Short mmCIF file of C-alpha atoms in Angstrom, two decimals:
data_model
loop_
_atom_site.label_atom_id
_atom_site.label_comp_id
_atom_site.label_asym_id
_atom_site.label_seq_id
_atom_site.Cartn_x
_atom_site.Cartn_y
_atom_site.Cartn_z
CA UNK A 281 0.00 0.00 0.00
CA UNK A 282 1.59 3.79 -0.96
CA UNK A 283 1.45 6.54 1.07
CA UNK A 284 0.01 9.94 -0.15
CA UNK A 285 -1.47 12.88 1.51
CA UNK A 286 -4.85 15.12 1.18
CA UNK A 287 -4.02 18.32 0.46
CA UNK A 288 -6.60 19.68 2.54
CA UNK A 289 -3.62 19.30 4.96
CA UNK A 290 -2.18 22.26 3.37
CA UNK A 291 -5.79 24.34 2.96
CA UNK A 292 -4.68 27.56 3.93
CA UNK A 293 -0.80 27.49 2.48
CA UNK A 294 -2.83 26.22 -1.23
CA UNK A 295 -4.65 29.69 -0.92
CA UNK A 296 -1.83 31.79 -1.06
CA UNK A 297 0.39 29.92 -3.27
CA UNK A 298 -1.25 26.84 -4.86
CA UNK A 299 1.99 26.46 -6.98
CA UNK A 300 4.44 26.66 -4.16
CA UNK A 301 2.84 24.93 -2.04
CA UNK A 302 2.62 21.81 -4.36
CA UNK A 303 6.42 22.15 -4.71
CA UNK A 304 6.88 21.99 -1.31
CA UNK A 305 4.67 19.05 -0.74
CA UNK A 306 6.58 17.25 -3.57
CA UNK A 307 10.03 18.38 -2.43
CA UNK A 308 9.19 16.64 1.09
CA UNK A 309 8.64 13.47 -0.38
CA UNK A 310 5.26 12.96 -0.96
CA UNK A 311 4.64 11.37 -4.62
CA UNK A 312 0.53 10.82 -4.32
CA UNK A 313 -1.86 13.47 -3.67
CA UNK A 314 -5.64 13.40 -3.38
CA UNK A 315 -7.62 16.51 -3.92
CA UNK A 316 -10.81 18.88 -2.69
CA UNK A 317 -12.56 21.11 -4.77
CA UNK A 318 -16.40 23.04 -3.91
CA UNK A 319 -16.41 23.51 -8.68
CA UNK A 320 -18.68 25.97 -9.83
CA UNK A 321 -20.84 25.28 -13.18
CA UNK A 322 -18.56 25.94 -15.83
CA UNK A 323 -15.34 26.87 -13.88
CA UNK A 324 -12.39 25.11 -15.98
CA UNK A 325 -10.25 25.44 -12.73
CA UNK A 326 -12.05 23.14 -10.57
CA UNK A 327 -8.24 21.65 -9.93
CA UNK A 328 -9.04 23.12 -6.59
CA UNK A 329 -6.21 25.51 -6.92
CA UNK A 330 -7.34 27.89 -9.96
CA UNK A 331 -5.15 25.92 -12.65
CA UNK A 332 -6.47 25.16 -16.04
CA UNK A 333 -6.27 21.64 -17.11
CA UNK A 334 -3.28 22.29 -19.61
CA UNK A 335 -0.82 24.06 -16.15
CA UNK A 336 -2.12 21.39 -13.89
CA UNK A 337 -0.72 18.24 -16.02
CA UNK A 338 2.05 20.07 -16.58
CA UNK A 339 2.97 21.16 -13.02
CA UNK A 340 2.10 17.67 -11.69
CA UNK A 341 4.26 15.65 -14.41
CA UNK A 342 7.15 18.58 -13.64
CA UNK A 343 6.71 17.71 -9.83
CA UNK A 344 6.49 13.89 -10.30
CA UNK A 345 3.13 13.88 -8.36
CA UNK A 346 0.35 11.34 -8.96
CA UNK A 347 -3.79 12.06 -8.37
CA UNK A 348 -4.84 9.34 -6.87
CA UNK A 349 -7.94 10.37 -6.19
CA UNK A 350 -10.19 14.13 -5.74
CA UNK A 351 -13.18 15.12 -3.71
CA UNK A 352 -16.04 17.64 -4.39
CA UNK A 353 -19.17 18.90 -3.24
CA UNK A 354 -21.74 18.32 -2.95
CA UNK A 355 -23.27 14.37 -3.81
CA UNK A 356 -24.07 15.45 -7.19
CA UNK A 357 -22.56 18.60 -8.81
CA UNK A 358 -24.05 20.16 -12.01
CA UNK A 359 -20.97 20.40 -13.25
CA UNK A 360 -19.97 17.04 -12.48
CA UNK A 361 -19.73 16.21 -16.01
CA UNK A 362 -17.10 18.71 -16.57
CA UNK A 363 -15.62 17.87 -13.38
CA UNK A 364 -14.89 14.45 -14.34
CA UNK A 365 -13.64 15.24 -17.73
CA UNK A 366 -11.15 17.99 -16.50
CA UNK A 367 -9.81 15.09 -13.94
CA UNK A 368 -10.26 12.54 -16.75
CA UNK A 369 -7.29 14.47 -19.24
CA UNK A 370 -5.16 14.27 -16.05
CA UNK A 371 -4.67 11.06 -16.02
CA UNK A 372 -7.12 10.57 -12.48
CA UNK A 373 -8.74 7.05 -12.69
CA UNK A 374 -11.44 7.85 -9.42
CA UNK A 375 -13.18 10.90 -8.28
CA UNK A 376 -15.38 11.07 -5.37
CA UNK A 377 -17.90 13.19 -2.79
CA UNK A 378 -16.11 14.34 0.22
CA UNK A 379 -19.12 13.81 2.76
CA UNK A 380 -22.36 15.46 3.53
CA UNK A 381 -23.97 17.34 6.09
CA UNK A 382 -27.89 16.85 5.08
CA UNK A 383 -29.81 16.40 8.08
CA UNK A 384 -31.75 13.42 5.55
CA UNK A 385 -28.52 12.30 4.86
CA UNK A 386 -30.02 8.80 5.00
CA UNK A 387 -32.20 8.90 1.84
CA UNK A 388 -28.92 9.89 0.09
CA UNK A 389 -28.16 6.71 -1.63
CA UNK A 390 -30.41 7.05 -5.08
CA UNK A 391 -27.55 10.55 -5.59
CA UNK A 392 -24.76 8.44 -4.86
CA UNK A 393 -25.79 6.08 -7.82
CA UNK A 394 -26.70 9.07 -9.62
CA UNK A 395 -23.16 10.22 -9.41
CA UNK A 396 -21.55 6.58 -9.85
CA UNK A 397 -23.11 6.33 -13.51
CA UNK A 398 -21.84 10.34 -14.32
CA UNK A 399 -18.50 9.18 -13.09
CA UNK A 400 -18.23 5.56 -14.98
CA UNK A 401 -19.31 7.79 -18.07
CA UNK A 402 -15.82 9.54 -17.71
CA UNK A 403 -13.81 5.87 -17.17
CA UNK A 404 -13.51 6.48 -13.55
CA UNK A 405 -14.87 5.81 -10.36
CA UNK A 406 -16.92 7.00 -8.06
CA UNK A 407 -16.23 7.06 -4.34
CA UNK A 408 -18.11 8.13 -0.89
CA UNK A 409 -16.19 9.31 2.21
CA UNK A 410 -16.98 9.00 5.22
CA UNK A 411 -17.54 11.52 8.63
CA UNK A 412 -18.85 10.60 11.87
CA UNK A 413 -22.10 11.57 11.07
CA UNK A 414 -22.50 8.26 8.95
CA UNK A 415 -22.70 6.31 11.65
CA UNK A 416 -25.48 7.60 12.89
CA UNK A 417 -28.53 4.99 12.88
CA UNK A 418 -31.42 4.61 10.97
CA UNK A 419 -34.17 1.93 12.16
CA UNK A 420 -31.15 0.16 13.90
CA UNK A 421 -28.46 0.93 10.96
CA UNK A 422 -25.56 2.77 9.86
CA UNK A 423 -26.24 5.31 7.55
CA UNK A 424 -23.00 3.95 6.06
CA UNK A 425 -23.89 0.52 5.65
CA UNK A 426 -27.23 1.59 4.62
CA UNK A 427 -25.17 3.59 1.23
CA UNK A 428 -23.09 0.58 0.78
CA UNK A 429 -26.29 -1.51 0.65
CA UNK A 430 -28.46 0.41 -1.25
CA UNK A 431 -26.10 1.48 -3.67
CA UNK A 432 -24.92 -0.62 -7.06
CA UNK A 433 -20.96 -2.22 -6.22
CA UNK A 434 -20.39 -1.28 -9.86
CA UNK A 435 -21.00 2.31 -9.36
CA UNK A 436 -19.96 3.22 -5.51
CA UNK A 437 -16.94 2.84 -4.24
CA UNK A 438 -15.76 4.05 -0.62
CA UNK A 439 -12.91 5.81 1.16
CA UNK A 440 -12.62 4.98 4.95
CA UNK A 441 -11.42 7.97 7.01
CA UNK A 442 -10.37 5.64 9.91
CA UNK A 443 -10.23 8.33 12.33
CA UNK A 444 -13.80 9.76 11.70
CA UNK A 445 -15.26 5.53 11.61
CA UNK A 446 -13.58 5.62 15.18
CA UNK A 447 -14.90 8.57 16.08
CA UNK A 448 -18.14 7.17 15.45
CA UNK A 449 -17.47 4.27 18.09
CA UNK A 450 -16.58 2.02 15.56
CA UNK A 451 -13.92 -0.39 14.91
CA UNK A 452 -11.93 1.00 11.36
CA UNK A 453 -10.64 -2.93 11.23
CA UNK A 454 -14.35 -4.52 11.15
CA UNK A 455 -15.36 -1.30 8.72
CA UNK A 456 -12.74 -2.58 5.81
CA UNK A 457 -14.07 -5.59 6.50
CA UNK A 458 -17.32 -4.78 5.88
CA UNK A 459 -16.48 -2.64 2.69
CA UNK A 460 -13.69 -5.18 1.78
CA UNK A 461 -14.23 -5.32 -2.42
CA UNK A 462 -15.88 -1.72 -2.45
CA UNK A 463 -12.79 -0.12 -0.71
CA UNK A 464 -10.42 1.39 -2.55
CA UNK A 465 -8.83 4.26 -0.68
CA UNK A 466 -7.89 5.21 3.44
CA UNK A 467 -8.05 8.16 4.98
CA UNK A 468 -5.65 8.30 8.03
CA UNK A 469 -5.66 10.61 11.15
CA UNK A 470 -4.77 10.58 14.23
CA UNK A 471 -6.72 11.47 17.36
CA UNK A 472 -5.18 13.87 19.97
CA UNK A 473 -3.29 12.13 23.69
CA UNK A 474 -4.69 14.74 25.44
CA UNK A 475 -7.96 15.48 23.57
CA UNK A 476 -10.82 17.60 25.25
CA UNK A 477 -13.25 15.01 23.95
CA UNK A 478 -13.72 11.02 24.02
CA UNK A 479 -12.40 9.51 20.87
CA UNK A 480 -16.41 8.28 20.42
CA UNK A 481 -18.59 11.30 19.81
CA UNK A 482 -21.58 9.42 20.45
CA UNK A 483 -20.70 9.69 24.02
CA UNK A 484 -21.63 13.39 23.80
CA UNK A 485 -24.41 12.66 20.88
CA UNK A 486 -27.69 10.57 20.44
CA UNK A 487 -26.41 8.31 17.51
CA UNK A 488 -30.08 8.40 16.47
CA UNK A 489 -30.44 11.80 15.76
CA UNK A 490 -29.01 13.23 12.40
CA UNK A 491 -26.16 15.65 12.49
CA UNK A 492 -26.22 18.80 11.33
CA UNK A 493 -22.91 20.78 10.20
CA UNK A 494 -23.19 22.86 12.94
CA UNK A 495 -22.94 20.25 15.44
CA UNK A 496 -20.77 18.49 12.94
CA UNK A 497 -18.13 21.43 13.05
CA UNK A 498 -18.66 22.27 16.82
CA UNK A 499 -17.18 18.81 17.72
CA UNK A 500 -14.12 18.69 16.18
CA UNK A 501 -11.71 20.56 18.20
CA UNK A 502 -8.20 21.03 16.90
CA UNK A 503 -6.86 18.84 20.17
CA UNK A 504 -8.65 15.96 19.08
CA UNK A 505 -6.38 15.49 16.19
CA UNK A 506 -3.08 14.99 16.40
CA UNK A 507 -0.27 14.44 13.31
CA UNK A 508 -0.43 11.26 12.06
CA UNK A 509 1.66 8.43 14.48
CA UNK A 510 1.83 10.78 17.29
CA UNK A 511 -1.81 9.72 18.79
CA UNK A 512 -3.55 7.14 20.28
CA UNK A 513 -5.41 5.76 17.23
CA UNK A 514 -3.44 1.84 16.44
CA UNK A 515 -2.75 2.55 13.09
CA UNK A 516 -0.66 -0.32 12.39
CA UNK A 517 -4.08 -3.06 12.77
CA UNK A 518 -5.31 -0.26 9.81
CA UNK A 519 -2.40 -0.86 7.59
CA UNK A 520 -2.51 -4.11 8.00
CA UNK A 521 -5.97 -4.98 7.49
CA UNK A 522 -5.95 -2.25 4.37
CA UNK A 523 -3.34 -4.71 2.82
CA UNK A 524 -5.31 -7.71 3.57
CA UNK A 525 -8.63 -5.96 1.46
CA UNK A 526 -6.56 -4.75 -1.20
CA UNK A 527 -6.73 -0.96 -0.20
CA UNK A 528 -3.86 0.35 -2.88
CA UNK A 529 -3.22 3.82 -1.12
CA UNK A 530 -3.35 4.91 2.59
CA UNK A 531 -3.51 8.94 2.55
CA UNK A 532 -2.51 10.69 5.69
CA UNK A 533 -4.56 13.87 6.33
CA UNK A 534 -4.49 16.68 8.88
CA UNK A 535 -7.99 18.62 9.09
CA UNK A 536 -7.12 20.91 12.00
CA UNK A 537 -3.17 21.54 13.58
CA UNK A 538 -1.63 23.74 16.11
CA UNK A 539 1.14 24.19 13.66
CA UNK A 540 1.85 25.49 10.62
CA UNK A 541 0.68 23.27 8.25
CA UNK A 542 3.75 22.68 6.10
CA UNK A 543 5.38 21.90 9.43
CA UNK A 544 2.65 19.48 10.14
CA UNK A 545 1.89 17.40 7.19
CA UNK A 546 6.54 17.32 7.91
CA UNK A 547 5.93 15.87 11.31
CA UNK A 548 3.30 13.53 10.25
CA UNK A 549 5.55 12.07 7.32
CA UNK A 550 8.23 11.39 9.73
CA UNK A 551 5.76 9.89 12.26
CA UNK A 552 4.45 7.66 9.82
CA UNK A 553 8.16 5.91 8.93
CA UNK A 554 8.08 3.91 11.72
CA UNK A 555 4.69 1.64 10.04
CA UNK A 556 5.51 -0.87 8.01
CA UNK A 557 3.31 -2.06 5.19
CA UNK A 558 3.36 0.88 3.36
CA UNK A 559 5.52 2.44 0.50
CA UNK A 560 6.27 5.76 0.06
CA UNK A 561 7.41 5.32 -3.97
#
């Protein structure tokens, strides 16, 4: 399995210098990048960094980075089409929705096949990933495992963000598991040592009741992540049961730091050495 990263790890440095920034973030070491995008209807750029398609091949092949994968927002896009031919002349073989905050998020599924046959149009695939707020229950189950079956293998795919299945009291091991055949990327964070809440947010929340993005964004609080390898989350079970499924990519991600984030996504790199399993080439 190869190591990449999520450049939302590097939100605020892309913003001022999209360009720089993905030099850095190459110069460091990291070869495989996944990316986040909100496109707009008819916006060429929707690179997530304002680069036409023509720069952004070029800057990538100059950099020796690979797109492994690319999130948007929200399930369905009107400009998906474009979306997924702009990633298409890249090179990018899967694209996928970065989560949703609906308060029906439940009756969801129906978009997410919506979105899988778009996707397949453009010789890709299409991809869910997962928050917390997915394992919230419906009639006695997971909103997750509700997508996964209610939704056509062919067309849906899913990306595990370990940290956010654990913050929903699960178990990340018994989640590939369940997805095993349908998973095909891993998010990986790590959750804070000394964290101002308990690594399951459904200690503070009624797993029954739908979360908004309010309540969403009011419980993640920067301590509760830490960079990746310096927490408490057992991230070498994750590696290893991501190789036993056939995961091909394990990307380490940083949502919220105490640092600057070029130092972070540094720290977390180095962390991460000390797994084995993984490749970084």
């Amino acid at each position: 399995m190869k190591v990449g990263i999520q450049l939302f790890s590097v939100k605020e440095h892309l913003k001022a210098d999209p360009v720089g920034t993905l030099r850095q973030v190459a110069d460091m070491g990291y070869k495989y990048v996944e990316l986040f995008a909100n496109p707009e209807k008819g916006d060429e750029t929707t690179f997530g960094l304002g680069l036409p398609r023509k720069e952004a091949k070029a800057l990538l092949n100059d950099l020796g980075l690979t797109v492994v994968g690319a999130h948007f927002y929200p399930l369905v896009p009107e400009c998906l089409d474009e979306y997924c031919d702009y990633f298409a002349e890249l090179g990018v073989t899967q694209v996928g929705c970065g989560g949703t905050w609906e308060l029906d998020i439940a009756e969801k599924a129906p978009l997410l096949n919506e979105a899988g046959k778009i996707v397949k149009k453009h010789g890709m695939r299409y991809y869910y990933h997962n928050h917390y707020q997915e394992y919230c229950t419906v009639e006695g189950e997971y909103v997750l495992h509700k997508f996964a079956r209610e939704t056509d293998p062919e067309l849906v795919f899913f990306e595990l963000d370990s940290f956010w299945a654990a913050r929903g009291g699960m178990d990340p091991v018994k989640e590939m598991e369940y997805l095993k055949g349908r998973l095909i990327l891993l998010h990986q964070k790590d959750f804070g040592k000394n964290a101002s809440q308990p690594l399951n947010v459904f200690e503070l929340l009624d797993r029954t009741v739908p979360v908004s993005g309010e309540v969403y964004r009011e419980n993640r609080p920067t301590d509760t992540f830490a960079e990746v390898g310096t927490g408490i989350l057992p991230i070498q079970s994750y590696i290893d049961k991501a190789n036993e499924v056939g995961v091909p990519y394990i990307l380490l991600e940083q949502d919220k730091t105490f640092l600057d984030e070029i130092d972070s996504i540094r720290l977390s790199m180095e962390a991460f050495r000390k797994f084995h399993g993984v490749e970084w080439d």
